[in-house]
Short mmCIF file of C-alpha atoms in Angstrom, two decimals:
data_model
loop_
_atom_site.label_atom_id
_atom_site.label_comp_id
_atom_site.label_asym_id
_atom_site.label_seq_id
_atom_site.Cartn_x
_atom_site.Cartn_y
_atom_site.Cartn_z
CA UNK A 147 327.97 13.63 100.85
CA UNK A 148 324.50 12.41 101.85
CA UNK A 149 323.47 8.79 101.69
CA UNK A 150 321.77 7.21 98.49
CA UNK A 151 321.48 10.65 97.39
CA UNK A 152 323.29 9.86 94.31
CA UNK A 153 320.89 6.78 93.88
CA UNK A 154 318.07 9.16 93.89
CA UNK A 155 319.42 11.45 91.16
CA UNK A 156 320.03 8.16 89.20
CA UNK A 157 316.21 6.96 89.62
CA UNK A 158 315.09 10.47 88.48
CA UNK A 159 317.51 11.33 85.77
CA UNK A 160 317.25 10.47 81.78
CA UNK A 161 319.55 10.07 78.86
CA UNK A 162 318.38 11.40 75.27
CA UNK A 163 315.42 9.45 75.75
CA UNK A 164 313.85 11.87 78.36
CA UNK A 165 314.79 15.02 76.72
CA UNK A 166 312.12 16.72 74.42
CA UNK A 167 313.92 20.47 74.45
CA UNK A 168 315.72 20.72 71.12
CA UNK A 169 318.37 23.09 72.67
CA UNK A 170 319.26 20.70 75.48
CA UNK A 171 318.59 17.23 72.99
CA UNK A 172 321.56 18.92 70.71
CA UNK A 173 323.88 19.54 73.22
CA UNK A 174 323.47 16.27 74.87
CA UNK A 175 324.09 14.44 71.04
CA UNK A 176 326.37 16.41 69.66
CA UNK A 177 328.45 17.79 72.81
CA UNK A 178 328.22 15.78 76.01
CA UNK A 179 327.87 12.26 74.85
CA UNK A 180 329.75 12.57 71.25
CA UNK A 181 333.43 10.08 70.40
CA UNK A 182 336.55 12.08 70.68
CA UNK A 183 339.61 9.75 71.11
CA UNK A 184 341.11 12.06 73.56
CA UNK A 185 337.83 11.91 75.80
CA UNK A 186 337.57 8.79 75.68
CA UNK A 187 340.57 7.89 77.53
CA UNK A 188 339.58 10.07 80.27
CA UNK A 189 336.89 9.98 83.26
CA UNK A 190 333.50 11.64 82.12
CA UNK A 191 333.70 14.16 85.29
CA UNK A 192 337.14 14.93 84.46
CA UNK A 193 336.64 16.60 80.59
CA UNK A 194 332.80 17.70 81.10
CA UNK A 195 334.13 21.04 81.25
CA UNK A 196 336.35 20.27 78.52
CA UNK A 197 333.01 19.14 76.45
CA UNK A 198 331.39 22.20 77.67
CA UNK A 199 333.46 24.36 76.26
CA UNK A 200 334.01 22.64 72.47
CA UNK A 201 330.17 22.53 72.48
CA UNK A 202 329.05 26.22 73.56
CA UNK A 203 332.18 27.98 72.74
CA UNK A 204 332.21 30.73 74.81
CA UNK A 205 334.19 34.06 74.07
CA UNK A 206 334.84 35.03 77.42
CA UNK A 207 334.65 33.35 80.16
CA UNK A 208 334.35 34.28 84.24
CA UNK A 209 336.16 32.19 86.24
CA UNK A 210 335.27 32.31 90.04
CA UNK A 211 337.73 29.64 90.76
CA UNK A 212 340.25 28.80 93.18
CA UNK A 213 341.66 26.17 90.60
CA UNK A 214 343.93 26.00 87.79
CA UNK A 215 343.03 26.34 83.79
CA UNK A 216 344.02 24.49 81.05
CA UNK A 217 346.19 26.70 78.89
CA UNK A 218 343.14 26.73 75.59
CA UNK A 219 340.45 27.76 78.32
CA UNK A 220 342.83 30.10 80.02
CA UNK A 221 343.32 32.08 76.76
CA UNK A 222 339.63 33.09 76.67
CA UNK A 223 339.19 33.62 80.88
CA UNK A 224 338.71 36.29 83.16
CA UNK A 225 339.62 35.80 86.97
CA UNK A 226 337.46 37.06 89.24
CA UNK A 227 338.18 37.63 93.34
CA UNK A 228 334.64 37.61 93.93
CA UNK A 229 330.73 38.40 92.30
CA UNK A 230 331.13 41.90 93.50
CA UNK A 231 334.11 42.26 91.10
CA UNK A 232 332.41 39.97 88.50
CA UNK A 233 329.28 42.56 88.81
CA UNK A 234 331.27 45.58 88.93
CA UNK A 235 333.27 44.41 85.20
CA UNK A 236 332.56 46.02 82.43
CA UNK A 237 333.75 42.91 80.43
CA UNK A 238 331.69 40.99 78.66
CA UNK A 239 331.14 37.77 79.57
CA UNK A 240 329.35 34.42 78.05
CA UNK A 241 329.90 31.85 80.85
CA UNK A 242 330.21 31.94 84.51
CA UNK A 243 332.10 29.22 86.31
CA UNK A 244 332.07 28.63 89.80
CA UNK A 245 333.40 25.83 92.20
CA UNK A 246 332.63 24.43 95.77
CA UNK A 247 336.25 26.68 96.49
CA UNK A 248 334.66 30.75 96.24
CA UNK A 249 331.92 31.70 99.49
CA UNK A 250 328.56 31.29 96.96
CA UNK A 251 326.24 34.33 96.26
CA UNK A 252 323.51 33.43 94.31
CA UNK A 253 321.76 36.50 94.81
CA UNK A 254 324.90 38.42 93.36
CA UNK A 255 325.36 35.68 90.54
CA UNK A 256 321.86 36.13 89.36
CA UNK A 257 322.34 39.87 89.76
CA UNK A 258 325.23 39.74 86.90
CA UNK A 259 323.31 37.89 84.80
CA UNK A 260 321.06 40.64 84.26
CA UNK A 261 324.17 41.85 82.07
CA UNK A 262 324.64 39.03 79.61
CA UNK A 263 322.80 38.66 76.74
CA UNK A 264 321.55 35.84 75.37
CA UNK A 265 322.61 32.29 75.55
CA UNK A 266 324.62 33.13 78.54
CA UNK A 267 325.19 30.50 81.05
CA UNK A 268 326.49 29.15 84.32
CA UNK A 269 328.29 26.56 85.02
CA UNK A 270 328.49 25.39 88.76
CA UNK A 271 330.86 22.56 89.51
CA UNK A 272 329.06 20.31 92.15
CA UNK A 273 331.68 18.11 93.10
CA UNK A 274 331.74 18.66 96.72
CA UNK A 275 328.07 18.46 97.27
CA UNK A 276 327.96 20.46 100.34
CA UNK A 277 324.69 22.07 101.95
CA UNK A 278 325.40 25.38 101.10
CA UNK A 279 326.11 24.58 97.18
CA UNK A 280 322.55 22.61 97.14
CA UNK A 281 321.29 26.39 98.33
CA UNK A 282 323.26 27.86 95.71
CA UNK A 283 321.70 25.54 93.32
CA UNK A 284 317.84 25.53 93.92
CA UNK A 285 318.17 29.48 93.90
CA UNK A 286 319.84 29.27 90.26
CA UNK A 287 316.74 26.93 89.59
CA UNK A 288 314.11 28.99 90.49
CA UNK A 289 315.45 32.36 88.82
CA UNK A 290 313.08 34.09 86.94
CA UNK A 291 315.96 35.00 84.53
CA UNK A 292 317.22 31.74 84.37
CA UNK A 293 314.71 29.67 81.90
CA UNK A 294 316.82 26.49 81.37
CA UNK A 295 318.94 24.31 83.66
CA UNK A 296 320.39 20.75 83.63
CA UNK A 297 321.33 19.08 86.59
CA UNK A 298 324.72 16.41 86.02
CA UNK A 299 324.49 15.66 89.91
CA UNK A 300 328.48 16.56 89.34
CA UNK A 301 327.67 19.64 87.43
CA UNK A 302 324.98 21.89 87.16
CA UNK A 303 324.32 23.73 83.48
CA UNK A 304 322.41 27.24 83.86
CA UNK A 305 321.40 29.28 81.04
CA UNK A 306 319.62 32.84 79.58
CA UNK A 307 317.71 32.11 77.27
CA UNK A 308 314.83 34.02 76.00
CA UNK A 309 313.38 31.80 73.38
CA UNK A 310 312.71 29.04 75.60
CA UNK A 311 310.29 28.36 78.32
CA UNK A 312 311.89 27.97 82.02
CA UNK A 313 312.99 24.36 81.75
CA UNK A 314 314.60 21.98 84.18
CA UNK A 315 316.53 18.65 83.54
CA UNK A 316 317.51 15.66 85.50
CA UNK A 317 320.12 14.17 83.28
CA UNK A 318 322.75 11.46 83.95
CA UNK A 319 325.74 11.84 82.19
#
C-alpha cells in the first residue's frame, strides 16, 4: 500500500455534501449510508457489498472472484473463470464483480459491457491496492461507455448509464 495515499483520498473525497448527481446523491442516502441494525454491528468495508446489493438489486450477477458468496447473493450469481468466458456468455448480466484475486483485463471488461444494457455496473473490490488494480481502475474511469463512477478508495462503483453525463466521484464512505 503506498504511503499517505489513503490521506490523499481523504483530503479529496466528500460525503452527501459534495454530491450534486441525483443518481449517485440517492444511492449514497438511501443505500450506502442508511440504519440497518444488522449493518450496524459490522465494519463498513465488510457489508458495502452487502449495501450494494439491497440498493441496486441486481438480477444476475458476474462474479470474477476467487472468494466465497453469501448464500442470498449466491442465489442470483454466475461464476466466471475468466472475461473471455464472461464475454463469450450469453447470460445476461446486471453487475460485474471483480477482486484483487482474477489477472485484470480492463480492455476485455469494458468489451462485455458493450452487452449490458442500461444501469449496468461494475463493481471492483480495491482492497489490495496493488499497481496493477490502480491500472485497472483509471482505464474503467476513462471509458467512453462508462459515464459514471465512484471511487470508495476500498471499492470502486462503475456504471452504464445513458442518461447521465460521464461523471466521476471521490467519496468517503
Amino acid at each position: 500500500m503506498r504511503p499517505f495515499a489513503y490521506f490523499s483520498f481523504w483530503l479529496k473525497s466528500s460525503n452527501e455534501h459534495g454530491i450534486h448527481s441525483p443518481f449517485v446523491f440517492n444511492w449514497i442516502m438511501q443505500g450506502l449510508y442508511v440504519k440497518n441494525p444488522v449493518w450496524d454491528t459490522m465494519p463498513k468495508k465488510a457489508v458495502f457489498v452487502e449495501r450494494v446489493f439491497a440498493y441496486f438489486k441486481p438480477q444476475k450477477v458476474a462474479w470474477l472472484s476467487d472468494q466465497p458468496v453469501s448464500g442470498k447473493i449466491a442465489q442470483q450469481s454466475v461464476f466466471f473463470s475468466s472475461v473471455d468466458s464472461l464475454r463469450n456468455s450469453e447470460t445476461t448480466i446486471q453487475l460485474i464483480y471483480i477482486d484483487q484475486t482474477k489477472k485484470l483485463d480492463a480492455i476485455g471488461i469494458i468489451e462485455a459491457l458493450r452487452g449490458l444494457g442500461n444501469n449496468a455496473f461494475v463493481l471492483v473490490d480495491k482492497r489490495c491496492q496493488s499497481a496493477e488494480l490502480r491500472v485497472f481502475w483509471q482505464q474503467l474511469v476513462s471509458s467512453p461507455k462508462i459515464t459514471v463512477t465512484m471511487d470508495f478508495y476500498y471499492f470502486g462503483l462503475a456504471f452504464v448509464r445513458k442518461e447521465q453525463l460521464k461523471q466521476h466521484f471521490t467519496i468517503r464512505l
